[in-house]
Each structure stands twice: as C-alpha cells, then as structure tokens.
C-alpha cells in the first residue's frame, strides 16, 4: 500500500489514529470525467481510502455519497453494476443516496431549452454524517474526498466544537477549492498513481457466484 502525498497542515501531527473517509461520489466522478480517465471509474473506494492513509492510521469506515442516475439511458445500469460491486467487495463501505433530478432550463439569449442534471441532498448528507461521527467520537481524523466548497460549514462546525478532531481534504482530479484548502487542517491532491493501485477486481464475484464486470465503455 502506498501512502498519500504529504499534507499541508496547520500543525505537525498527521498520524491521528482512527480515520473515517467521506467520498463525494459525483464530485470524484466528474473530476475523473474531466480528465478523460474512464479507466478509473471502476474504483475500489475502500482500497482508495486505505491508500490515502498515513502510517499509524487505521481505516474505520468509508461513507460513499451518491444518487441513483435515472436519465433514460444505460448509465443507470452501469452505475447499479458498479454500486453492487462496491457493496459486494468493500466490507467497510456504506452507500448513502441522495436524489438525482433532471431539470429544464431555458437559455435567456437563444430560447433553447436544455435538460440539466442536478444532484440533491449529497452536501447535506455528507455534512450530517461528518458532524454526527465527530460528536460521537467515531474518528480522530476524517478525510473528505471532494472539491466542493459547500462542505466548508461542517468543517468549521467540527473545528469549533470538536477541536481535537482533524479534517483533511483530498482533492479529486480537476477539482479544487480555495475555501476548503483554507478551512481544513490539511489537504492534498489525489494523483493518477494512487488511482492505478485502487481498482476493483474485474470481475467482482458475488457470494452466489454471479460475476459483476466493469462496463466495457469504461476503458
């Protein structure tokens, strides 16, 4: 296992023991998409979390936040295969679902109507779980995989009321936030070399013998 790159921290201690990892699924996905890295869509989120730990840390749990895509295409089937593979293979991972909506927006200039996907509840779900875990003393350090500045408030709450807890932000590819960088105790980027060693087996075999294969377009 490789460890994460050195973090930029406000204090010298980077090895607080128990770690919970919170993954903003769509933020990570669209970061990979922006890089053209379809080959990394088949990520083992638990292994990725372990590969981000520092020496002396232990992974307690992985929260994976997403929403079921229902856009009338086979994207939904690919997503469900992947989520099934995660649930089968990752013993420490739990999926928290928000809502996925398609909204119509009209261009003010040309009048054309476009369908825009929107994900709902993910920010609130992440914030709620981070704060609950901090106040119930379930971690010493948390790693947040996201570049969404809307997640600054829960970090501020935890820093104010649970000052012994540390929050580290791991930025997905093509995803950065100055506000998160300034608020968290530390931050680092997730690099290609870490993604390469954090993939699910292909196929993932369910207990009954059914095989879950990586979608053929994810290459």
PDB file of C-alpha atoms in Angstrom:
ATOM      1  CA  UNK A   1       0.000   0.000   0.000  1.00  0.00           C
ATOM      2  CA  UNK A   2       1.271   3.468  -0.802  1.00  0.00           C
ATOM      3  CA  UNK A   3       0.583   6.405   1.436  1.00  0.00           C
ATOM      4  CA  UNK A   4      -0.877   9.727   0.469  1.00  0.00           C
ATOM      5  CA  UNK A   5       1.339  12.637  -0.521  1.00  0.00           C
ATOM      6  CA  UNK A   6       2.486  14.874   2.299  1.00  0.00           C
ATOM      7  CA  UNK A   7      -0.339  17.066   3.521  1.00  0.00           C
ATOM      8  CA  UNK A   8      -0.238  20.791   4.150  1.00  0.00           C
ATOM      9  CA  UNK A   9      -1.258  21.062   7.773  1.00  0.00           C
ATOM     10  CA  UNK A  10      -1.724  23.725  10.400  1.00  0.00           C
ATOM     11  CA  UNK A  11       0.128  21.581  12.947  1.00  0.00           C
ATOM     12  CA  UNK A  12       2.760  18.904  12.768  1.00  0.00           C
ATOM     13  CA  UNK A  13       0.711  15.851  13.707  1.00  0.00           C
ATOM     14  CA  UNK A  14      -0.582  13.928  10.662  1.00  0.00           C
ATOM     15  CA  UNK A  15      -0.960  10.472  12.214  1.00  0.00           C
ATOM     16  CA  UNK A  16      -4.097  10.728  14.335  1.00  0.00           C
ATOM     17  CA  UNK A  17      -5.233   7.151  14.635  1.00  0.00           C
ATOM     18  CA  UNK A  18      -8.839   6.297  13.673  1.00  0.00           C
ATOM     19  CA  UNK A  19      -9.871   7.548  10.244  1.00  0.00           C
ATOM     20  CA  UNK A  20     -13.233   7.750   8.500  1.00  0.00           C
ATOM     21  CA  UNK A  21     -13.280   8.659   4.809  1.00  0.00           C
ATOM     22  CA  UNK A  22     -16.177  10.583   3.244  1.00  0.00           C
ATOM     23  CA  UNK A  23     -16.403  10.372  -0.555  1.00  0.00           C
ATOM     24  CA  UNK A  24     -18.412  12.846  -2.624  1.00  0.00           C
ATOM     25  CA  UNK A  25     -19.175  10.358  -5.400  1.00  0.00           C
ATOM     26  CA  UNK A  26     -20.317  12.725  -8.135  1.00  0.00           C
ATOM     27  CA  UNK A  27     -17.551  15.250  -7.437  1.00  0.00           C
ATOM     28  CA  UNK A  28     -14.988  12.480  -7.815  1.00  0.00           C
ATOM     29  CA  UNK A  29     -16.723  11.031 -10.890  1.00  0.00           C
ATOM     30  CA  UNK A  30     -16.887  14.343 -12.749  1.00  0.00           C
ATOM     31  CA  UNK A  31     -13.278  15.046 -11.862  1.00  0.00           C
ATOM     32  CA  UNK A  32     -12.267  11.759 -13.467  1.00  0.00           C
ATOM     33  CA  UNK A  33     -14.512  12.525 -16.432  1.00  0.00           C
ATOM     34  CA  UNK A  34     -12.905  15.949 -16.896  1.00  0.00           C
ATOM     35  CA  UNK A  35      -9.507  14.234 -17.097  1.00  0.00           C
ATOM     36  CA  UNK A  36     -10.789  11.647 -19.570  1.00  0.00           C
ATOM     37  CA  UNK A  37      -9.966   8.874 -17.086  1.00  0.00           C
ATOM     38  CA  UNK A  38     -12.796   6.426 -17.729  1.00  0.00           C
ATOM     39  CA  UNK A  39     -10.404   3.591 -16.885  1.00  0.00           C
ATOM     40  CA  UNK A  40     -10.571   4.706 -13.249  1.00  0.00           C
ATOM     41  CA  UNK A  41     -14.377   4.662 -12.943  1.00  0.00           C
ATOM     42  CA  UNK A  42     -14.104   1.064 -11.595  1.00  0.00           C
ATOM     43  CA  UNK A  43     -12.527   2.327  -8.378  1.00  0.00           C
ATOM     44  CA  UNK A  44     -12.377   0.285  -5.220  1.00  0.00           C
ATOM     45  CA  UNK A  45     -13.383   3.080  -2.864  1.00  0.00           C
ATOM     46  CA  UNK A  46     -12.292   1.201   0.246  1.00  0.00           C
ATOM     47  CA  UNK A  47      -8.864   0.478  -1.221  1.00  0.00           C
ATOM     48  CA  UNK A  48      -8.574   4.083  -2.361  1.00  0.00           C
ATOM     49  CA  UNK A  49      -9.343   5.186   1.186  1.00  0.00           C
ATOM     50  CA  UNK A  50      -6.665   2.874   2.588  1.00  0.00           C
ATOM     51  CA  UNK A  51      -4.155   4.160   0.077  1.00  0.00           C
ATOM     52  CA  UNK A  52      -4.703   7.693   1.364  1.00  0.00           C
ATOM     53  CA  UNK A  53      -3.830   6.869   4.968  1.00  0.00           C
ATOM     54  CA  UNK A  54      -0.634   7.878   6.696  1.00  0.00           C
ATOM     55  CA  UNK A  55       1.494   5.490   8.779  1.00  0.00           C
ATOM     56  CA  UNK A  56      -0.094   4.880  12.166  1.00  0.00           C
ATOM     57  CA  UNK A  57      -3.650   5.402  10.941  1.00  0.00           C
ATOM     58  CA  UNK A  58      -6.394   2.767  10.702  1.00  0.00           C
ATOM     59  CA  UNK A  59      -9.453   2.893   8.466  1.00  0.00           C
ATOM     60  CA  UNK A  60     -12.676   2.642  10.462  1.00  0.00           C
ATOM     61  CA  UNK A  61     -15.309   3.259   7.784  1.00  0.00           C
ATOM     62  CA  UNK A  62     -15.904   4.617   4.285  1.00  0.00           C
ATOM     63  CA  UNK A  63     -19.033   6.648   3.549  1.00  0.00           C
ATOM     64  CA  UNK A  64     -19.793   6.883  -0.178  1.00  0.00           C
ATOM     65  CA  UNK A  65     -22.339   9.545  -1.139  1.00  0.00           C
ATOM     66  CA  UNK A  66     -24.100   9.363  -4.495  1.00  0.00           C
ATOM     67  CA  UNK A  67     -27.524   9.394  -6.146  1.00  0.00           C
ATOM     68  CA  UNK A  68     -29.171   6.916  -8.497  1.00  0.00           C
ATOM     69  CA  UNK A  69     -28.942   8.228 -12.055  1.00  0.00           C
ATOM     70  CA  UNK A  70     -32.268   7.914 -13.874  1.00  0.00           C
ATOM     71  CA  UNK A  71     -31.837   9.720 -17.166  1.00  0.00           C
ATOM     72  CA  UNK A  72     -33.387   7.231 -19.578  1.00  0.00           C
ATOM     73  CA  UNK A  73     -30.034   5.848 -20.722  1.00  0.00           C
ATOM     74  CA  UNK A  74     -27.969   2.786 -19.819  1.00  0.00           C
ATOM     75  CA  UNK A  75     -25.927   4.992 -17.479  1.00  0.00           C
ATOM     76  CA  UNK A  76     -28.229   3.779 -14.719  1.00  0.00           C
ATOM     77  CA  UNK A  77     -27.392   0.131 -15.408  1.00  0.00           C
ATOM     78  CA  UNK A  78     -23.657   0.824 -15.392  1.00  0.00           C
ATOM     79  CA  UNK A  79     -23.967   2.730 -12.140  1.00  0.00           C
ATOM     80  CA  UNK A  80     -26.001  -0.004 -10.457  1.00  0.00           C
ATOM     81  CA  UNK A  81     -23.478  -2.650 -11.528  1.00  0.00           C
ATOM     82  CA  UNK A  82     -20.716  -0.551 -10.015  1.00  0.00           C
ATOM     83  CA  UNK A  83     -22.571   0.113  -6.754  1.00  0.00           C
ATOM     84  CA  UNK A  84     -23.393  -3.593  -6.476  1.00  0.00           C
ATOM     85  CA  UNK A  85     -19.691  -4.369  -6.952  1.00  0.00           C
ATOM     86  CA  UNK A  86     -18.749  -1.908  -4.211  1.00  0.00           C
ATOM     87  CA  UNK A  87     -21.261  -3.375  -1.763  1.00  0.00           C
ATOM     88  CA  UNK A  88     -20.039  -6.896  -2.551  1.00  0.00           C
ATOM     89  CA  UNK A  89     -16.322  -6.218  -2.325  1.00  0.00           C
ATOM     90  CA  UNK A  90     -15.938  -3.479   0.321  1.00  0.00           C
ATOM     91  CA  UNK A  91     -16.657  -4.567   3.893  1.00  0.00           C
ATOM     92  CA  UNK A  92     -16.128  -1.134   5.484  1.00  0.00           C
ATOM     93  CA  UNK A  93     -18.104   0.856   2.919  1.00  0.00           C
ATOM     94  CA  UNK A  94     -21.653   2.131   3.213  1.00  0.00           C
ATOM     95  CA  UNK A  95     -23.525   3.960   0.457  1.00  0.00           C
ATOM     96  CA  UNK A  96     -25.700   6.997   1.247  1.00  0.00           C
ATOM     97  CA  UNK A  97     -28.038   8.026  -1.555  1.00  0.00           C
ATOM     98  CA  UNK A  98     -29.351  11.461  -2.370  1.00  0.00           C
ATOM     99  CA  UNK A  99     -31.647  12.345  -5.267  1.00  0.00           C
ATOM    100  CA  UNK A 100     -30.873  12.830  -8.961  1.00  0.00           C
ATOM    101  CA  UNK A 101     -33.165  15.191 -10.841  1.00  0.00           C
ATOM    102  CA  UNK A 102     -33.374  16.347 -14.451  1.00  0.00           C
ATOM    103  CA  UNK A 103     -34.458  19.973 -14.685  1.00  0.00           C
ATOM    104  CA  UNK A 104     -35.246  22.009 -17.777  1.00  0.00           C
ATOM    105  CA  UNK A 105     -33.623  25.401 -18.153  1.00  0.00           C
ATOM    106  CA  UNK A 106     -34.217  27.901 -20.927  1.00  0.00           C
ATOM    107  CA  UNK A 107     -31.393  29.962 -22.388  1.00  0.00           C
ATOM    108  CA  UNK A 108     -32.178  33.664 -21.966  1.00  0.00           C
ATOM    109  CA  UNK A 109     -30.428  34.558 -25.195  1.00  0.00           C
ATOM    110  CA  UNK A 110     -31.489  31.886 -27.709  1.00  0.00           C
ATOM    111  CA  UNK A 111     -34.584  30.472 -26.027  1.00  0.00           C
ATOM    112  CA  UNK A 112     -33.443  26.861 -26.336  1.00  0.00           C
ATOM    113  CA  UNK A 113     -34.394  24.515 -23.515  1.00  0.00           C
ATOM    114  CA  UNK A 114     -31.734  22.210 -22.097  1.00  0.00           C
ATOM    115  CA  UNK A 115     -32.059  19.352 -19.633  1.00  0.00           C
ATOM    116  CA  UNK A 116     -29.658  19.863 -16.734  1.00  0.00           C
ATOM    117  CA  UNK A 117     -28.964  17.075 -14.211  1.00  0.00           C
ATOM    118  CA  UNK A 118     -28.931  18.118 -10.561  1.00  0.00           C
ATOM    119  CA  UNK A 119     -27.906  16.078  -7.553  1.00  0.00           C
ATOM    120  CA  UNK A 120     -29.784  16.799  -4.344  1.00  0.00           C
ATOM    121  CA  UNK A 121     -29.062  16.092  -0.666  1.00  0.00           C
ATOM    122  CA  UNK A 122     -25.442  14.961  -1.075  1.00  0.00           C
ATOM    123  CA  UNK A 123     -23.909  18.022   0.595  1.00  0.00           C
ATOM    124  CA  UNK A 124     -26.363  17.792   3.475  1.00  0.00           C
ATOM    125  CA  UNK A 125     -25.789  14.046   3.820  1.00  0.00           C
ATOM    126  CA  UNK A 126     -22.022  14.458   3.944  1.00  0.00           C
ATOM    127  CA  UNK A 127     -22.245  17.305   6.454  1.00  0.00           C
ATOM    128  CA  UNK A 128     -24.672  15.398   8.683  1.00  0.00           C
ATOM    129  CA  UNK A 129     -22.556  12.246   8.769  1.00  0.00           C
ATOM    130  CA  UNK A 130     -19.294  14.110   9.398  1.00  0.00           C
ATOM    131  CA  UNK A 131     -20.738  16.114  12.273  1.00  0.00           C
ATOM    132  CA  UNK A 132     -22.505  13.091  13.809  1.00  0.00           C
ATOM    133  CA  UNK A 133     -19.353  10.982  13.628  1.00  0.00           C
ATOM    134  CA  UNK A 134     -17.252  13.769  15.151  1.00  0.00           C
ATOM    135  CA  UNK A 135     -19.636  14.384  18.060  1.00  0.00           C
ATOM    136  CA  UNK A 136     -19.966  10.634  18.698  1.00  0.00           C
ATOM    137  CA  UNK A 137     -16.162  10.256  18.754  1.00  0.00           C
ATOM    138  CA  UNK A 138     -16.012   7.780  15.868  1.00  0.00           C
ATOM    139  CA  UNK A 139     -12.821   9.183  14.358  1.00  0.00           C
ATOM    140  CA  UNK A 140      -9.662  11.038  15.234  1.00  0.00           C
ATOM    141  CA  UNK A 141      -9.121  12.222  11.669  1.00  0.00           C
ATOM    142  CA  UNK A 142     -11.529  12.437   8.750  1.00  0.00           C
ATOM    143  CA  UNK A 143     -10.587  12.517   5.081  1.00  0.00           C
ATOM    144  CA  UNK A 144     -13.060  14.288   2.816  1.00  0.00           C
ATOM    145  CA  UNK A 145     -12.723  13.434  -0.882  1.00  0.00           C
ATOM    146  CA  UNK A 146     -14.307  16.416  -2.599  1.00  0.00           C
ATOM    147  CA  UNK A 147     -13.585  19.804  -4.099  1.00  0.00           C
ATOM    148  CA  UNK A 148     -16.993  21.249  -3.251  1.00  0.00           C
ATOM    149  CA  UNK A 149     -16.754  24.464  -1.225  1.00  0.00           C
ATOM    150  CA  UNK A 150     -20.309  23.908   0.058  1.00  0.00           C
ATOM    151  CA  UNK A 151     -18.698  21.496   2.529  1.00  0.00           C
ATOM    152  CA  UNK A 152     -16.807  24.246   4.337  1.00  0.00           C
ATOM    153  CA  UNK A 153     -19.542  24.791   7.017  1.00  0.00           C
ATOM    154  CA  UNK A 154     -19.424  21.268   8.547  1.00  0.00           C
ATOM    155  CA  UNK A 155     -15.634  21.512   8.783  1.00  0.00           C
ATOM    156  CA  UNK A 156     -15.981  24.840  10.572  1.00  0.00           C
ATOM    157  CA  UNK A 157     -18.514  23.351  12.996  1.00  0.00           C
ATOM    158  CA  UNK A 158     -16.271  20.401  13.801  1.00  0.00           C
ATOM    159  CA  UNK A 159     -13.216  22.627  14.272  1.00  0.00           C
ATOM    160  CA  UNK A 160     -15.151  24.892  16.645  1.00  0.00           C
ATOM    161  CA  UNK A 161     -16.905  22.289  18.798  1.00  0.00           C
ATOM    162  CA  UNK A 162     -14.604  19.264  18.446  1.00  0.00           C
ATOM    163  CA  UNK A 163     -11.149  20.878  18.210  1.00  0.00           C
ATOM    164  CA  UNK A 164      -9.311  17.594  18.808  1.00  0.00           C
ATOM    165  CA  UNK A 165     -10.690  16.189  15.524  1.00  0.00           C
ATOM    166  CA  UNK A 166      -8.742  16.742  12.324  1.00  0.00           C
ATOM    167  CA  UNK A 167     -10.291  17.162   8.869  1.00  0.00           C
ATOM    168  CA  UNK A 168      -8.117  16.560   5.813  1.00  0.00           C
ATOM    169  CA  UNK A 169      -9.369  17.230   2.273  1.00  0.00           C
ATOM    170  CA  UNK A 170      -8.266  15.031  -0.649  1.00  0.00           C
ATOM    171  CA  UNK A 171      -8.983  16.811  -3.928  1.00  0.00           C
ATOM    172  CA  UNK A 172     -10.149  14.648  -6.856  1.00  0.00           C
ATOM    173  CA  UNK A 173      -8.547  15.280 -10.256  1.00  0.00           C
ATOM    174  CA  UNK A 174      -9.618  18.619 -11.735  1.00  0.00           C
ATOM    175  CA  UNK A 175     -11.391  19.579  -8.520  1.00  0.00           C
ATOM    176  CA  UNK A 176     -10.008  22.278  -6.221  1.00  0.00           C
ATOM    177  CA  UNK A 177     -11.426  24.681  -3.658  1.00  0.00           C
ATOM    178  CA  UNK A 178      -9.552  27.576  -2.090  1.00  0.00           C
ATOM    179  CA  UNK A 179     -12.172  27.744   0.677  1.00  0.00           C
ATOM    180  CA  UNK A 180     -11.730  24.074   1.588  1.00  0.00           C
ATOM    181  CA  UNK A 181      -7.965  24.457   1.454  1.00  0.00           C
ATOM    182  CA  UNK A 182      -8.109  27.388   3.880  1.00  0.00           C
ATOM    183  CA  UNK A 183     -10.584  25.744   6.267  1.00  0.00           C
ATOM    184  CA  UNK A 184      -9.356  22.154   6.598  1.00  0.00           C
ATOM    185  CA  UNK A 185      -6.417  21.126   8.768  1.00  0.00           C
ATOM    186  CA  UNK A 186      -4.639  19.833   5.673  1.00  0.00           C
ATOM    187  CA  UNK A 187      -5.128  18.929   2.039  1.00  0.00           C
ATOM    188  CA  UNK A 188      -3.555  17.074  -0.863  1.00  0.00           C
ATOM    189  CA  UNK A 189      -4.349  16.043  -4.439  1.00  0.00           C
ATOM    190  CA  UNK A 190      -5.253  12.505  -5.494  1.00  0.00           C
ATOM    191  CA  UNK A 191      -2.813  11.542  -8.221  1.00  0.00           C
ATOM    192  CA  UNK A 192      -3.019   9.060 -11.070  1.00  0.00           C
ATOM    193  CA  UNK A 193      -0.530   6.696  -9.425  1.00  0.00           C
ATOM    194  CA  UNK A 194      -2.864   6.272  -6.437  1.00  0.00           C
ATOM    195  CA  UNK A 195      -5.874   5.622  -8.666  1.00  0.00           C
ATOM    196  CA  UNK A 196      -3.967   2.964 -10.610  1.00  0.00           C
ATOM    197  CA  UNK A 197      -3.470   0.831  -7.498  1.00  0.00           C
ATOM    198  CA  UNK A 198      -7.023   1.359  -6.207  1.00  0.00           C
ATOM    199  CA  UNK A 199      -9.161  -0.544  -8.719  1.00  0.00           C
ATOM    200  CA  UNK A 200     -11.724  -3.264  -8.106  1.00  0.00           C
ATOM    201  CA  UNK A 201     -11.009  -6.752  -9.440  1.00  0.00           C
ATOM    202  CA  UNK A 202     -12.706  -7.496 -12.741  1.00  0.00           C
ATOM    203  CA  UNK A 203     -14.982  -9.296 -12.297  1.00  0.00           C
ATOM    204  CA  UNK A 204     -16.222  -8.888  -8.746  1.00  0.00           C
ATOM    205  CA  UNK A 205     -17.796 -12.213  -7.765  1.00  0.00           C
ATOM    206  CA  UNK A 206     -20.910 -12.181  -5.584  1.00  0.00           C
ATOM    207  CA  UNK A 207     -21.398 -14.893  -2.898  1.00  0.00           C
ATOM    208  CA  UNK A 208     -23.731 -16.886  -5.165  1.00  0.00           C
ATOM    209  CA  UNK A 209     -21.163 -16.915  -7.946  1.00  0.00           C
ATOM    210  CA  UNK A 210     -22.662 -14.159 -10.113  1.00  0.00           C
ATOM    211  CA  UNK A 211     -19.947 -12.064 -11.757  1.00  0.00           C
ATOM    212  CA  UNK A 212     -20.070  -8.291 -11.965  1.00  0.00           C
ATOM    213  CA  UNK A 213     -17.929  -6.989 -14.822  1.00  0.00           C
ATOM    214  CA  UNK A 214     -16.600  -3.499 -15.385  1.00  0.00           C
ATOM    215  CA  UNK A 215     -18.665  -1.836 -18.139  1.00  0.00           C
ATOM    216  CA  UNK A 216     -16.940  -2.200 -21.483  1.00  0.00           C
ATOM    217  CA  UNK A 217     -17.059   1.559 -22.137  1.00  0.00           C
ATOM    218  CA  UNK A 218     -15.009   2.268 -19.012  1.00  0.00           C
ATOM    219  CA  UNK A 219     -11.615   1.994 -20.663  1.00  0.00           C
TER     220      UNK A 219
END
